[in-house]
CSV table of C-alpha atoms in Angstrom, one decimal:
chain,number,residue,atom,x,y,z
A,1030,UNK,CA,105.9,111.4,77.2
A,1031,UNK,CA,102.7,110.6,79.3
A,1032,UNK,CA,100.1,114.0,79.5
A,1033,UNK,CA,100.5,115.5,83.1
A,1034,UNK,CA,97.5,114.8,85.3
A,1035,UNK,CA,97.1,117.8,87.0
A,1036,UNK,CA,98.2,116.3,90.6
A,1037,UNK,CA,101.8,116.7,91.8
A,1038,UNK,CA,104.0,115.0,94.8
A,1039,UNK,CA,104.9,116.9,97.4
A,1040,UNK,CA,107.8,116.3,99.9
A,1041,UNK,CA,109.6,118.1,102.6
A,1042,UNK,CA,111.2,117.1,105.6
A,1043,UNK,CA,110.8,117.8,109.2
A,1044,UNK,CA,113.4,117.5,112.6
A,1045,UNK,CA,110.9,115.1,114.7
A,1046,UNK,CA,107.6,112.7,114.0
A,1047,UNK,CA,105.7,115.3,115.9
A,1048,UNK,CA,106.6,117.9,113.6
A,1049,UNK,CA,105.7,115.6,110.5
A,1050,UNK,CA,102.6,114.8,111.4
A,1051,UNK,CA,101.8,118.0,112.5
A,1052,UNK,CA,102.6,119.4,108.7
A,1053,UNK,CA,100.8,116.4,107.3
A,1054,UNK,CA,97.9,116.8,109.2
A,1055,UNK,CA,97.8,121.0,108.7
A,1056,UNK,CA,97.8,120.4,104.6
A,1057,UNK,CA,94.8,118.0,105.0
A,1058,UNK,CA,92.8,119.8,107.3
A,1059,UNK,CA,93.5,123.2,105.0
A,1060,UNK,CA,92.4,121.1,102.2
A,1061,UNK,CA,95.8,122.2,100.5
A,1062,UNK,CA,96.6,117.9,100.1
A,1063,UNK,CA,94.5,115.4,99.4
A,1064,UNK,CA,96.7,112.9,101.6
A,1065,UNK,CA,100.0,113.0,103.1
A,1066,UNK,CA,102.3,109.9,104.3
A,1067,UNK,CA,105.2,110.7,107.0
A,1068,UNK,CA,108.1,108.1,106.9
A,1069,UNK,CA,111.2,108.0,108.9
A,1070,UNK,CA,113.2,108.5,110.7
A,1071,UNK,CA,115.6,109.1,107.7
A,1072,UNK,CA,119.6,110.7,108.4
A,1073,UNK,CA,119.9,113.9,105.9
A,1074,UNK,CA,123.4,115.1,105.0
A,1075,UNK,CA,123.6,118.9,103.7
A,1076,UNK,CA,126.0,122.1,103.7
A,1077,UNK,CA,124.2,124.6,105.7
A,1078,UNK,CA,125.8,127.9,107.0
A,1079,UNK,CA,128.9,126.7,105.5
A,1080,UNK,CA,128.7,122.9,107.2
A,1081,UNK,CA,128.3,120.0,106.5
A,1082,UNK,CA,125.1,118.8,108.5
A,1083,UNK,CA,124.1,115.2,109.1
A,1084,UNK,CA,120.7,115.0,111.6
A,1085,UNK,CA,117.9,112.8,112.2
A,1086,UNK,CA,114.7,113.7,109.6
A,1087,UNK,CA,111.1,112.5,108.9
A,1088,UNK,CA,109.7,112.8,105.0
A,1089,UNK,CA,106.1,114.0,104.3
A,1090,UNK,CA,104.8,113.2,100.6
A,1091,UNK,CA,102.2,115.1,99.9
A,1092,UNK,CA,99.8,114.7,97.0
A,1093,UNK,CA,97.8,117.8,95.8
A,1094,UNK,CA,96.0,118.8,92.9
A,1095,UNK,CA,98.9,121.0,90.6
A,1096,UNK,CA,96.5,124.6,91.1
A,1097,UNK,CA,96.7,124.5,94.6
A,1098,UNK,CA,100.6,123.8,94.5
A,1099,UNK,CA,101.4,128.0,94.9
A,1100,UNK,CA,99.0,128.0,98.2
A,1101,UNK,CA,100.7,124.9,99.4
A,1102,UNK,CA,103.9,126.0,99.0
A,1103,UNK,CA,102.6,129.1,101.2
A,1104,UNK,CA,101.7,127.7,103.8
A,1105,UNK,CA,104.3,125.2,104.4
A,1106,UNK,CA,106.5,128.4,104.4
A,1107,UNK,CA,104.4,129.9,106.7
A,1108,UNK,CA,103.8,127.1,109.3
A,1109,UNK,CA,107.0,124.9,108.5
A,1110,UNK,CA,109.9,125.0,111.8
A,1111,UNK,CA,112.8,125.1,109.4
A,1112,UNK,CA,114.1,128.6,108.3
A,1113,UNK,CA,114.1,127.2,104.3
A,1114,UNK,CA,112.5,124.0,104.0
A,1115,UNK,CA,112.7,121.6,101.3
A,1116,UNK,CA,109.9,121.8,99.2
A,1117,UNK,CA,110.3,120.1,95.3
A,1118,UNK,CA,107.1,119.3,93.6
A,1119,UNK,CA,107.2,116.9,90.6
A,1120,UNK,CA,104.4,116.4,88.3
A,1121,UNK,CA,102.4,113.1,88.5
A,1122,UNK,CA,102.4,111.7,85.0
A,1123,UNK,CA,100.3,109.0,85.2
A,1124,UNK,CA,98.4,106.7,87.7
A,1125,UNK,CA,95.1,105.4,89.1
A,1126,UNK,CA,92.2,107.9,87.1
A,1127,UNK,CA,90.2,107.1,90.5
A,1128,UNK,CA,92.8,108.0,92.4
A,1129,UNK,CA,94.4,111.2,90.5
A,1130,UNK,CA,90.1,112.5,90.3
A,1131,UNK,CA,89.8,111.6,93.8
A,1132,UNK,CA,93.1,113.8,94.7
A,1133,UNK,CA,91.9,117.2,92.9
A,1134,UNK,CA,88.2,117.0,94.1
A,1135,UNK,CA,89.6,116.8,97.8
A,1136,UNK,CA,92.1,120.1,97.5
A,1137,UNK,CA,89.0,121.9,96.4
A,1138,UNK,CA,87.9,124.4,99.1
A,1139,UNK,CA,84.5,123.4,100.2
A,1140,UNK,CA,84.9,120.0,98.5
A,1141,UNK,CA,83.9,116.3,99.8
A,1142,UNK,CA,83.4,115.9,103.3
């Protein structure tokens, strides 16, 4: 098994484009994600106050340096429209070194401009 690389992958989903890009573009600006892609629209079925749901959803992949992960997860909770969001992080195991360095020195508060 490949050594972590101290970035993870991010993803959650949102009910419209607007919302997306407004989560994408909130994690970037906070410098709590190096980048984030929104794709979609995607259909989502789920059980949800004892339903089954199907509705119309747009994925944001985050990518974020693994220490700012907890602060992530905050504010998505915070600023996110859904009552309990999906929000699963997976470790990135391997990839670009340019890339994966590039990704940790732009979560860093005061960082690159």
């Amino acid at each position: 098994m490949k050594e972590e690389t101290g970035v993870v992958r991010v993803e959650t989903t949102v009910d419209s484009r607007e919302g997306a890009e407004s989560v994408a573009g909130s994690v970037v600006e906070h410098r709590l994600a190096a980048c984030a892609q929104v794709g979609g629209p995607i259909r989502s079925f789920y059980r949800w106050e004892g339903a089954t749901q199907a509705d119309e959803e747009w994925t944001v992949v985050i990518k974020t340096a693994a220490d700012r992960l907890d602060d992530l997860v905050a504010h998505l909770n915070q600023t996110h429209p859904y009552d309990v969001p999906e929000i699963i992080a997976v470790p990135v195991t391997g990839g670009n070194p340019a890339y994966l360095t590039w990704v940790r020195d732009e979560t860093r508060p005061g960082g690159p401009a």
